[in-house]
CSV table of C-alpha atoms in Angstrom, one decimal:
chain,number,residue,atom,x,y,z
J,1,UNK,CA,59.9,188.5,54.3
J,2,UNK,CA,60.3,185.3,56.6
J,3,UNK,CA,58.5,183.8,59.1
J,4,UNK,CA,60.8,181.5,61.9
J,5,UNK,CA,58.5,179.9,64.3
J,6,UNK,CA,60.3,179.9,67.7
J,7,UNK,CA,57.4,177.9,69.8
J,8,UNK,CA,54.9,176.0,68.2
J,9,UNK,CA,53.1,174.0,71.4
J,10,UNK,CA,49.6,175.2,72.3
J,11,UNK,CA,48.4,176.3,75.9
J,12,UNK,CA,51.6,175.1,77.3
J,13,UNK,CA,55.4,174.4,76.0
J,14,UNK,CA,55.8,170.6,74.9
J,15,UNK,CA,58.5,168.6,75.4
J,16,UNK,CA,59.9,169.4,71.9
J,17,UNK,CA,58.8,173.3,71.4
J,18,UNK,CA,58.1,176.3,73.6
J,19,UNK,CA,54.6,177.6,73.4
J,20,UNK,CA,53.9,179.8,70.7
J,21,UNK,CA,56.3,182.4,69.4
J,22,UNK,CA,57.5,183.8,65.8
J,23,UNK,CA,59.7,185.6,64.4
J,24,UNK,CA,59.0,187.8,61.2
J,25,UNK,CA,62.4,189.1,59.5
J,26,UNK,CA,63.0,191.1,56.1
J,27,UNK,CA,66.9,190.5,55.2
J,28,UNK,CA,68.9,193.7,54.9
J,29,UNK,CA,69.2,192.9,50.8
J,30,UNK,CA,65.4,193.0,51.3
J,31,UNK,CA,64.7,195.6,53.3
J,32,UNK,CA,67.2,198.1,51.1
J,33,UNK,CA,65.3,197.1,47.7
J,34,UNK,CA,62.0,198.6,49.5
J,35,UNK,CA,64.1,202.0,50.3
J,36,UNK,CA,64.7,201.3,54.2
J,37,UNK,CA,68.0,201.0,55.8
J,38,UNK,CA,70.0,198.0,54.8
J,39,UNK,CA,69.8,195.8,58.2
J,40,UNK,CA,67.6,192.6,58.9
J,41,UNK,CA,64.2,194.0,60.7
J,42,UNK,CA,63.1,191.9,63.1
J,43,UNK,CA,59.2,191.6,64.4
J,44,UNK,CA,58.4,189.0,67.3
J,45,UNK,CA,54.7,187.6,67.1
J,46,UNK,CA,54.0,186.5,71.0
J,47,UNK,CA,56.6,184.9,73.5
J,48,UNK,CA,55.3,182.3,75.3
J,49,UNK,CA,56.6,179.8,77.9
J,50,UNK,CA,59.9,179.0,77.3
J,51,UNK,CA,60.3,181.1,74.0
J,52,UNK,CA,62.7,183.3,75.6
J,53,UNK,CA,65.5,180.6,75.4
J,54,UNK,CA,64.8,179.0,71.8
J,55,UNK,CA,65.0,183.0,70.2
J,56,UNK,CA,68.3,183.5,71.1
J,57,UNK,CA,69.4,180.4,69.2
J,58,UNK,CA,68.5,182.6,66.2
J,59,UNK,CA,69.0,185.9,66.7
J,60,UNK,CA,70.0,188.9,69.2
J,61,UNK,CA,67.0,189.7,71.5
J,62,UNK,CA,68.7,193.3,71.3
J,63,UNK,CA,68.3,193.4,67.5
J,64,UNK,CA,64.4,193.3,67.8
J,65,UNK,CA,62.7,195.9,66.5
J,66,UNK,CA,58.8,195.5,67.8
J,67,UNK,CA,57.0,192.4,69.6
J,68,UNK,CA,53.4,192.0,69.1
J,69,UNK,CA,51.3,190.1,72.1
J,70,UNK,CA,48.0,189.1,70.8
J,71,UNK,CA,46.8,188.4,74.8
J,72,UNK,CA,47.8,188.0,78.2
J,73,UNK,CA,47.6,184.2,78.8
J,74,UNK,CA,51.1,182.9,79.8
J,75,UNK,CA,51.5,180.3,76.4
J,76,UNK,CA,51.4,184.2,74.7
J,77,UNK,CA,53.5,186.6,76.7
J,78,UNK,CA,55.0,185.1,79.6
J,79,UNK,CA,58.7,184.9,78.6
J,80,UNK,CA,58.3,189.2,78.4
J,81,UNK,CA,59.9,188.8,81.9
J,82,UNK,CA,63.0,187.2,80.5
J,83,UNK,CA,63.0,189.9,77.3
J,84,UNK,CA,63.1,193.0,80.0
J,85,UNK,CA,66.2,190.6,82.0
J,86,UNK,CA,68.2,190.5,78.6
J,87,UNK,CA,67.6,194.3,78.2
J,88,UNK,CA,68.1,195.9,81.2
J,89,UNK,CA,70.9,193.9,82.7
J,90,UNK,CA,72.9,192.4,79.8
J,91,UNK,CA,76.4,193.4,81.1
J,92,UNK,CA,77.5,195.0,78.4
J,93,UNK,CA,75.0,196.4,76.7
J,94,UNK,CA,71.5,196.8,79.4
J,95,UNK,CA,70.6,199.8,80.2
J,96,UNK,CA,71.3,199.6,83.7
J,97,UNK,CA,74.8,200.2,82.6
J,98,UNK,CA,74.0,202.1,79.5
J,99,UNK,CA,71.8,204.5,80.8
J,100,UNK,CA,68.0,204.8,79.3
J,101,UNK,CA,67.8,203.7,75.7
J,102,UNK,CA,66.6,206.3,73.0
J,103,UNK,CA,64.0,204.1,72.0
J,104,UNK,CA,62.6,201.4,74.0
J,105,UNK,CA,61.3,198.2,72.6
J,106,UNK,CA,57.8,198.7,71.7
J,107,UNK,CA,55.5,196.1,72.7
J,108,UNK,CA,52.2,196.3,71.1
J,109,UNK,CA,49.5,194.6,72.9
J,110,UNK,CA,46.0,194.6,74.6
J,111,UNK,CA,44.9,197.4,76.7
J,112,UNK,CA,46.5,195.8,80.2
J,113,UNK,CA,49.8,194.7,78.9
J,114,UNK,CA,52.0,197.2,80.7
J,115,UNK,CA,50.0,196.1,84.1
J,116,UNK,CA,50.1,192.3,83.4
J,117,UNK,CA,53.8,192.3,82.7
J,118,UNK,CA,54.9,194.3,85.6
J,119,UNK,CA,52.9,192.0,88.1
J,120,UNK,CA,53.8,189.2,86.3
J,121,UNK,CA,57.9,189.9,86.7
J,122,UNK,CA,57.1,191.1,89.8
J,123,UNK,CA,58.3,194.7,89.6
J,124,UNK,CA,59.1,196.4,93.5
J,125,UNK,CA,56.9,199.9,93.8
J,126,UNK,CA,58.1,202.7,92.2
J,127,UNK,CA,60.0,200.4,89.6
J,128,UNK,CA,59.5,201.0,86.0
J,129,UNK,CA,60.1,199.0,82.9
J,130,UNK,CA,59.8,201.9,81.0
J,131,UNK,CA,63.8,202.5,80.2
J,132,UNK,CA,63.1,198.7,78.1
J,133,UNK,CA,60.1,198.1,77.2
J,134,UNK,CA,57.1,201.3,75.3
J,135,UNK,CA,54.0,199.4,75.7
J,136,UNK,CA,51.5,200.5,73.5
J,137,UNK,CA,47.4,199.0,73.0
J,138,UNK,CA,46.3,197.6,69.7
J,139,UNK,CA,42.8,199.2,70.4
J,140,UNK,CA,44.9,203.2,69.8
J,141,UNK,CA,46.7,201.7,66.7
J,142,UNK,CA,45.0,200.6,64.1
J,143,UNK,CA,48.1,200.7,61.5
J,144,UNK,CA,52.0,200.8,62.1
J,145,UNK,CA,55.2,201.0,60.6
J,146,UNK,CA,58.3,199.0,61.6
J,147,UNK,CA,60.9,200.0,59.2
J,148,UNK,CA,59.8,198.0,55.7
J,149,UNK,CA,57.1,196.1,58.2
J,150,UNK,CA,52.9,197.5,58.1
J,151,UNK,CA,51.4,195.3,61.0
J,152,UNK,CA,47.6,195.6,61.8
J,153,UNK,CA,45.6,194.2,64.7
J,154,UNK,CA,42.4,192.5,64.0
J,155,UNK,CA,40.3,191.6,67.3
J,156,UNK,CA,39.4,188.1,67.6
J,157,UNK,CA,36.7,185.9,69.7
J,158,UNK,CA,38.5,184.8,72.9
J,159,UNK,CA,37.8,184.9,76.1
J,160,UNK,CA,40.2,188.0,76.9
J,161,UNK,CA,41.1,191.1,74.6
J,162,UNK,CA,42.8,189.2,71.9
J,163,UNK,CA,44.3,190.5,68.6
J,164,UNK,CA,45.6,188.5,65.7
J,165,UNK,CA,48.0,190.9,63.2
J,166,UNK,CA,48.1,191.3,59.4
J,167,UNK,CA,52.0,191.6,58.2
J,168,UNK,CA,53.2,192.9,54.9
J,169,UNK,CA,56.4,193.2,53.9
J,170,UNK,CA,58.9,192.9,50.7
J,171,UNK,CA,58.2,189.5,49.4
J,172,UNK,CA,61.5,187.5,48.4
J,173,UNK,CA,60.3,187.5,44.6
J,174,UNK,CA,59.9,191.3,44.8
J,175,UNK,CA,56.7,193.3,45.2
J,176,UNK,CA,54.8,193.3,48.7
J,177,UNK,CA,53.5,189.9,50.6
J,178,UNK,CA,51.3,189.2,53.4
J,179,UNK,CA,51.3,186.7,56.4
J,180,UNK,CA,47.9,186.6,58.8
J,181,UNK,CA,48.4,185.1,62.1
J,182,UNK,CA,45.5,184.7,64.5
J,183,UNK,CA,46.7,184.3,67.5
J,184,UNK,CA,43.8,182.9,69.8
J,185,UNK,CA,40.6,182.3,68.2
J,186,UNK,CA,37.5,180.9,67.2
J,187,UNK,CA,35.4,181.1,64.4
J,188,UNK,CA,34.5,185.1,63.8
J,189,UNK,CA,33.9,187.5,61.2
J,190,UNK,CA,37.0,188.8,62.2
J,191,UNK,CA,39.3,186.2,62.0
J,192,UNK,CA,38.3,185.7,57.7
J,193,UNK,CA,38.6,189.3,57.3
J,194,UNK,CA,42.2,189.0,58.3
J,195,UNK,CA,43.0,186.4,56.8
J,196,UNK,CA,41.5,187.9,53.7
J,197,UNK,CA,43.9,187.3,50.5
J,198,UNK,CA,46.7,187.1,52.5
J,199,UNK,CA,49.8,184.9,50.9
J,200,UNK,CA,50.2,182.4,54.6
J,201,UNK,CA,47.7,182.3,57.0
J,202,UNK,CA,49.6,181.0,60.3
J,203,UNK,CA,46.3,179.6,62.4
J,204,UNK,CA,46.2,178.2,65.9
J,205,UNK,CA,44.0,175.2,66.2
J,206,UNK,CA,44.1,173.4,69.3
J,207,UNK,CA,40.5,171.6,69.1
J,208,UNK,CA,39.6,168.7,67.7
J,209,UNK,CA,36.1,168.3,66.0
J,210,UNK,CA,34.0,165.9,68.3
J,211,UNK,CA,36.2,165.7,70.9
J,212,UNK,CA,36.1,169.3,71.7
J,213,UNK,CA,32.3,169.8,70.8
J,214,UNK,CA,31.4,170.7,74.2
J,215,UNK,CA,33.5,173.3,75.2
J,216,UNK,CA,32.2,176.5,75.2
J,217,UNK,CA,32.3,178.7,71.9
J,218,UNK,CA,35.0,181.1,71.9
J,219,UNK,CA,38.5,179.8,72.6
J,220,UNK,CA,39.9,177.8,69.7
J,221,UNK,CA,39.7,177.2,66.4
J,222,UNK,CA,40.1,173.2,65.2
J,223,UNK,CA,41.7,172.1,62.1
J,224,UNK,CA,38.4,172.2,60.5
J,225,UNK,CA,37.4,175.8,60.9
J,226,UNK,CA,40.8,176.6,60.4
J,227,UNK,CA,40.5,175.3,56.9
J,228,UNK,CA,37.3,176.7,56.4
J,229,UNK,CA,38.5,180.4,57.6
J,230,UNK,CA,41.1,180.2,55.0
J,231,UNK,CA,38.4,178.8,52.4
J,232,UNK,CA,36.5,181.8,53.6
J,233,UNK,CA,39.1,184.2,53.1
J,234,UNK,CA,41.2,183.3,49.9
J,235,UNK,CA,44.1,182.8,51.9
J,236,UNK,CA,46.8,181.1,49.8
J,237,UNK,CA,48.2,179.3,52.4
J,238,UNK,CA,47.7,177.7,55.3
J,239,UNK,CA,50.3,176.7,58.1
J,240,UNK,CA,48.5,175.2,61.7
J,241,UNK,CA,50.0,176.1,65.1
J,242,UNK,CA,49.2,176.4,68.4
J,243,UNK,CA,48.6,172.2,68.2
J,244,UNK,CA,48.9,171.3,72.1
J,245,UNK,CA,51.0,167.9,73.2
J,246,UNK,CA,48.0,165.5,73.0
J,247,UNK,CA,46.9,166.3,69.4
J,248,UNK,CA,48.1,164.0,67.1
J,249,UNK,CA,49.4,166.9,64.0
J,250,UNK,CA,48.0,164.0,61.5
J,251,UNK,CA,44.5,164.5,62.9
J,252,UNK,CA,45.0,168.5,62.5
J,253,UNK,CA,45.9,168.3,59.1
J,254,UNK,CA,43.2,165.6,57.7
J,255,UNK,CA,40.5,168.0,59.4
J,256,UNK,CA,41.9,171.7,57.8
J,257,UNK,CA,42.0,169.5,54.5
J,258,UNK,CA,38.6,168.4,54.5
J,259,UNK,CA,38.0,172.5,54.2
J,260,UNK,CA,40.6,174.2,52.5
J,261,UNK,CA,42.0,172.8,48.6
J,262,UNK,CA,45.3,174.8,49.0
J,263,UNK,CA,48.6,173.9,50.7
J,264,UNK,CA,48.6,173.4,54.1
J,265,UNK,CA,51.3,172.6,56.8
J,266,UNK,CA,51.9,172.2,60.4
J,267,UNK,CA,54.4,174.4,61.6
J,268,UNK,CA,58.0,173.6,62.3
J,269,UNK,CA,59.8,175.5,65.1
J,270,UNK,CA,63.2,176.4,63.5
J,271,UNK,CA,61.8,176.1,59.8
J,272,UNK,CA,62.2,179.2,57.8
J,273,UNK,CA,58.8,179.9,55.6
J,274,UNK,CA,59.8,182.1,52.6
J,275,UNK,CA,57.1,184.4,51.5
Protein backbone atom coordinates (compact mmCIF):
# COMPACT_ATOMS: atom_id res chain seq x y z
CA UNK A 1 0.00 0.00 0.00
CA UNK A 2 1.10 3.73 -0.70
CA UNK A 3 0.11 6.88 0.35
CA UNK A 4 0.80 10.09 -2.34
CA UNK A 5 -0.12 13.27 -0.68
CA UNK A 6 -1.63 15.46 -3.57
CA UNK A 7 -2.35 18.76 -1.26
CA UNK A 8 -0.83 19.25 1.92
CA UNK A 9 -1.83 23.18 2.84
CA UNK A 10 -4.40 23.59 5.62
CA UNK A 11 -7.69 25.71 5.46
CA UNK A 12 -6.62 27.02 2.23
CA UNK A 13 -4.06 25.97 -0.88
CA UNK A 14 -0.52 27.58 -0.28
CA UNK A 15 1.53 28.87 -2.72
CA UNK A 16 3.47 25.56 -3.02
CA UNK A 17 0.55 22.79 -2.35
CA UNK A 18 -3.18 22.48 -2.86
CA UNK A 19 -5.12 22.02 0.27
CA UNK A 20 -5.43 18.71 1.43
CA UNK A 21 -5.74 15.62 -0.74
CA UNK A 22 -4.22 11.95 -0.82
CA UNK A 23 -3.98 9.40 -2.76
CA UNK A 24 -3.91 5.64 -1.39
CA UNK A 25 -2.80 3.00 -4.16
CA UNK A 26 -2.04 -0.85 -3.92
CA UNK A 27 0.22 -1.68 -7.17
CA UNK A 28 -1.24 -4.39 -9.44
CA UNK A 29 1.82 -6.88 -8.19
CA UNK A 30 0.18 -6.04 -4.87
CA UNK A 31 -3.10 -6.16 -5.26
CA UNK A 32 -2.80 -9.78 -7.29
CA UNK A 33 -0.66 -11.31 -4.19
CA UNK A 34 -3.88 -10.52 -1.96
CA UNK A 35 -6.19 -12.47 -4.69
CA UNK A 36 -7.80 -9.29 -6.36
CA UNK A 37 -7.45 -8.40 -9.91
CA UNK A 38 -4.01 -7.41 -11.06
CA UNK A 39 -4.50 -3.44 -11.61
CA UNK A 40 -3.34 -0.50 -9.36
CA UNK A 41 -6.49 0.41 -6.93
CA UNK A 42 -6.81 3.73 -6.42
CA UNK A 43 -8.62 5.45 -3.13
CA UNK A 44 -8.68 9.45 -2.94
CA UNK A 45 -8.63 10.76 0.74
CA UNK A 46 -10.40 14.47 0.28
CA UNK A 47 -9.92 16.99 -2.76
CA UNK A 48 -9.50 20.17 -1.68
CA UNK A 49 -8.76 23.61 -3.42
CA UNK A 50 -6.82 23.18 -6.19
CA UNK A 51 -6.24 19.32 -5.73
CA UNK A 52 -8.00 18.62 -8.86
CA UNK A 53 -5.05 19.86 -11.01
CA UNK A 54 -1.94 18.37 -8.90
CA UNK A 55 -3.79 14.53 -9.15
CA UNK A 56 -3.61 14.36 -12.59
CA UNK A 57 0.15 14.88 -12.54
CA UNK A 58 0.00 11.31 -11.08
CA UNK A 59 -2.58 9.43 -12.24
CA UNK A 60 -5.89 9.14 -14.39
CA UNK A 61 -8.88 10.74 -12.50
CA UNK A 62 -10.81 7.95 -14.51
CA UNK A 63 -8.79 5.23 -12.91
CA UNK A 64 -10.13 6.01 -9.36
CA UNK A 65 -11.89 3.65 -7.74
CA UNK A 66 -13.58 5.38 -4.49
CA UNK A 67 -12.99 9.09 -2.97
CA UNK A 68 -13.57 9.57 0.67
CA UNK A 69 -14.67 13.29 1.88
CA UNK A 70 -14.23 13.49 5.56
CA UNK A 71 -16.47 17.11 5.53
CA UNK A 72 -17.86 19.74 3.53
CA UNK A 73 -15.50 22.66 4.06
CA UNK A 74 -13.99 23.71 0.66
CA UNK A 75 -9.96 22.92 1.83
CA UNK A 76 -11.81 19.12 1.84
CA UNK A 77 -14.11 18.61 -1.10
CA UNK A 78 -14.25 21.53 -3.27
CA UNK A 79 -12.29 20.44 -6.33
CA UNK A 80 -15.46 17.52 -6.51
CA UNK A 81 -16.67 20.07 -9.09
CA UNK A 82 -13.73 19.60 -11.32
CA UNK A 83 -13.76 15.45 -10.66
CA UNK A 84 -17.64 15.38 -12.10
CA UNK A 85 -16.04 18.01 -15.24
CA UNK A 86 -13.26 15.28 -16.04
CA UNK A 87 -16.06 12.49 -15.95
CA UNK A 88 -18.80 13.62 -17.56
CA UNK A 89 -17.40 15.61 -20.39
CA UNK A 90 -13.94 14.17 -21.09
CA UNK A 91 -14.28 13.91 -24.98
CA UNK A 92 -13.40 10.72 -25.31
CA UNK A 93 -14.25 8.95 -22.63
CA UNK A 94 -17.30 11.18 -20.31
CA UNK A 95 -20.30 9.91 -20.22
CA UNK A 96 -22.03 12.47 -21.97
CA UNK A 97 -20.69 10.77 -24.97
CA UNK A 98 -20.52 7.35 -23.49
CA UNK A 99 -23.70 7.09 -22.19
CA UNK A 100 -24.23 6.32 -18.22
CA UNK A 101 -21.41 4.42 -16.67
CA UNK A 102 -22.05 0.93 -15.05
CA UNK A 103 -20.66 2.04 -11.99
CA UNK A 104 -20.43 5.51 -10.92
CA UNK A 105 -17.63 6.80 -8.73
CA UNK A 106 -18.60 6.27 -5.25
CA UNK A 107 -18.02 9.14 -3.08
CA UNK A 108 -18.25 8.31 0.53
CA UNK A 109 -19.01 11.16 2.69
CA UNK A 110 -21.15 12.92 5.34
CA UNK A 111 -24.81 12.77 5.29
CA UNK A 112 -25.24 16.17 2.88
CA UNK A 113 -22.52 15.47 0.43
CA UNK A 114 -24.71 14.80 -2.54
CA UNK A 115 -26.59 18.28 -1.68
CA UNK A 116 -23.37 20.36 -0.96
CA UNK A 117 -21.78 19.23 -4.22
CA UNK A 118 -24.57 19.86 -6.41
CA UNK A 119 -25.03 23.53 -5.11
CA UNK A 120 -21.67 23.95 -4.91
CA UNK A 121 -21.01 23.11 -8.98
CA UNK A 122 -24.06 24.75 -9.42
CA UNK A 123 -26.13 22.06 -10.99
CA UNK A 124 -29.50 23.65 -13.29
CA UNK A 125 -32.98 21.85 -11.81
CA UNK A 126 -33.63 18.65 -12.83
CA UNK A 127 -29.81 17.97 -13.45
CA UNK A 128 -28.21 15.03 -11.84
CA UNK A 129 -24.76 13.99 -11.15
CA UNK A 130 -25.84 10.68 -10.67
CA UNK A 131 -24.52 9.11 -14.27
CA UNK A 132 -20.69 10.22 -12.30
CA UNK A 133 -20.68 10.43 -9.12
CA UNK A 134 -22.87 7.36 -6.21
CA UNK A 135 -22.68 9.39 -3.16
CA UNK A 136 -23.00 7.39 -0.23
CA UNK A 137 -22.99 8.66 3.89
CA UNK A 138 -20.33 7.37 6.27
CA UNK A 139 -23.08 7.35 9.02
CA UNK A 140 -24.96 3.94 6.69
CA UNK A 141 -21.41 2.36 6.22
CA UNK A 142 -19.62 1.38 8.83
CA UNK A 143 -17.19 -1.03 6.80
CA UNK A 144 -16.32 -1.18 2.95
CA UNK A 145 -14.49 -2.90 0.40
CA UNK A 146 -12.61 -1.30 -2.55
CA UNK A 147 -11.12 -4.19 -4.28
CA UNK A 148 -7.90 -5.29 -1.79
CA UNK A 149 -8.89 -1.76 0.20
CA UNK A 150 -11.25 -2.12 3.87
CA UNK A 151 -11.87 1.70 4.68
CA UNK A 152 -13.77 2.68 7.95
CA UNK A 153 -15.09 5.98 9.06
CA UNK A 154 -14.48 7.10 12.50
CA UNK A 155 -16.49 10.41 13.55
CA UNK A 156 -14.35 13.12 14.81
CA UNK A 157 -14.90 16.50 16.93
CA UNK A 158 -15.39 19.30 14.36
CA UNK A 159 -17.60 21.67 14.01
CA UNK A 160 -19.52 19.91 11.03
CA UNK A 161 -20.11 16.02 10.45
CA UNK A 162 -16.62 15.02 10.11
CA UNK A 163 -15.08 11.57 9.49
CA UNK A 164 -11.54 10.52 9.56
CA UNK A 165 -10.99 6.72 7.84
CA UNK A 166 -8.96 3.69 8.84
CA UNK A 167 -7.22 2.01 5.62
CA UNK A 168 -5.80 -1.42 5.35
CA UNK A 169 -4.42 -2.90 2.66
CA UNK A 170 -1.48 -5.44 1.37
CA UNK A 171 1.56 -3.98 2.96
CA UNK A 172 4.72 -3.89 0.49
CA UNK A 173 6.63 -6.50 2.87
CA UNK A 174 3.53 -8.85 2.60
CA UNK A 175 0.79 -9.43 5.20
CA UNK A 176 -1.89 -6.49 5.88
CA UNK A 177 -0.99 -2.68 6.90
CA UNK A 178 -2.86 0.19 8.17
CA UNK A 179 -2.81 4.03 7.58
CA UNK A 180 -5.19 6.38 9.95
CA UNK A 181 -5.94 9.76 8.59
CA UNK A 182 -7.98 12.17 10.66
CA UNK A 183 -9.09 14.47 8.58
CA UNK A 184 -10.38 17.55 10.70
CA UNK A 185 -10.07 17.21 14.38
CA UNK A 186 -9.44 17.86 17.77
CA UNK A 187 -8.66 16.03 20.61
CA UNK A 188 -11.47 13.07 21.11
CA UNK A 189 -11.87 9.67 22.16
CA UNK A 190 -12.47 9.10 18.72
CA UNK A 191 -9.65 10.25 17.03
CA UNK A 192 -7.05 7.62 19.37
CA UNK A 193 -9.33 4.87 18.74
CA UNK A 194 -8.60 5.26 15.08
CA UNK A 195 -5.52 5.73 15.23
CA UNK A 196 -5.22 2.79 17.42
CA UNK A 197 -2.14 0.45 16.30
CA UNK A 198 -2.22 1.62 13.05
CA UNK A 199 1.35 1.38 10.99
CA UNK A 200 1.06 5.69 9.84
CA UNK A 201 -1.14 7.95 11.37
CA UNK A 202 -1.45 10.93 8.69
CA UNK A 203 -2.73 13.90 11.31
CA UNK A 204 -3.88 17.44 10.50
CA UNK A 205 -2.56 20.01 12.91
CA UNK A 206 -3.07 23.38 12.05
CA UNK A 207 -2.78 24.93 15.74
CA UNK A 208 -0.13 25.98 17.46
CA UNK A 209 0.05 25.55 21.34
CA UNK A 210 -0.22 29.19 22.96
CA UNK A 211 -0.93 30.81 20.08
CA UNK A 212 -4.04 29.05 19.31
CA UNK A 213 -5.17 28.68 23.04
CA UNK A 214 -8.09 30.74 22.72
CA UNK A 215 -9.90 29.41 20.05
CA UNK A 216 -12.69 27.52 20.80
CA UNK A 217 -12.34 23.53 21.47
CA UNK A 218 -13.16 21.55 18.52
CA UNK A 219 -11.56 22.42 15.19
CA UNK A 220 -7.95 21.41 15.20
CA UNK A 221 -5.52 19.47 16.54
CA UNK A 222 -1.76 21.19 17.15
CA UNK A 223 1.47 19.35 16.81
CA UNK A 224 1.25 18.62 20.46
CA UNK A 225 -1.99 16.71 20.66
CA UNK A 226 -1.15 15.26 17.54
CA UNK A 227 1.76 13.57 19.12
CA UNK A 228 -0.05 12.79 22.10
CA UNK A 229 -3.09 11.02 20.04
CA UNK A 230 -0.52 8.82 18.51
CA UNK A 231 1.25 8.26 22.07
CA UNK A 232 -2.34 7.48 23.04
CA UNK A 233 -2.96 5.13 20.42
CA UNK A 234 0.26 3.03 19.63
CA UNK A 235 0.44 4.44 16.32
CA UNK A 236 3.84 3.60 14.73
CA UNK A 237 4.08 6.48 12.85
CA UNK A 238 3.32 9.75 12.58
CA UNK A 239 3.21 12.06 9.39
CA UNK A 240 1.62 16.01 10.11
CA UNK A 241 -0.66 17.66 7.53
CA UNK A 242 -3.06 20.00 7.08
CA UNK A 243 -0.01 22.75 8.35
CA UNK A 244 -1.58 26.11 6.92
CA UNK A 245 0.92 28.86 5.11
CA UNK A 246 1.78 30.75 8.33
CA UNK A 247 2.97 27.77 10.44
CA UNK A 248 6.49 27.35 10.40
CA UNK A 249 6.61 22.97 9.77
CA UNK A 250 9.80 23.31 12.40
CA UNK A 251 7.48 24.53 15.11
CA UNK A 252 4.93 21.53 14.19
CA UNK A 253 7.34 19.05 14.45
CA UNK A 254 9.28 20.22 17.81
CA UNK A 255 5.64 20.24 19.39
CA UNK A 256 4.35 16.47 18.12
CA UNK A 257 7.94 15.40 19.39
CA UNK A 258 7.66 16.73 22.79
CA UNK A 259 4.69 13.82 22.78
CA UNK A 260 5.30 11.07 20.68
CA UNK A 261 9.02 8.92 20.83
CA UNK A 262 8.39 7.42 17.37
CA UNK A 263 9.14 8.79 13.82
CA UNK A 264 7.49 11.60 12.86
CA UNK A 265 7.32 13.65 9.54
CA UNK A 266 5.72 16.51 7.84
CA UNK A 267 4.18 15.56 4.80
CA UNK A 268 5.48 16.04 1.30
CA UNK A 269 3.00 16.51 -1.53
CA UNK A 270 4.40 14.30 -4.36
CA UNK A 271 6.36 11.98 -1.81
CA UNK A 272 5.44 8.32 -1.95
CA UNK A 273 5.11 6.84 1.85
CA UNK A 274 5.64 2.97 1.52
CA UNK A 275 3.71 1.09 4.11
Amino acid sequence: MRLIPIGVSGSFPGPATPASSYVVRVPAAEAAAAGYAARDWNVLLDLGNGAFGALQRFMDPMELDAVSISHLHPDHCADLSGLYVYLRYHPERGSLRTGPRDAPLPVYGPSTAERHVALSYGLSEGESMDNDFAFRSWAEHPSVQVGPLTIEPHRVFHPVETYGVRVTGPSVSGGMTTLAYTGDTDACPSVVELARGVDLLLSEAAFLEGRDDGVEPGIHLTGRRAGQVATDAGAHRLLLTHLPVWNDPADSLAEARGAYAGPVDVAEPGTVYEL
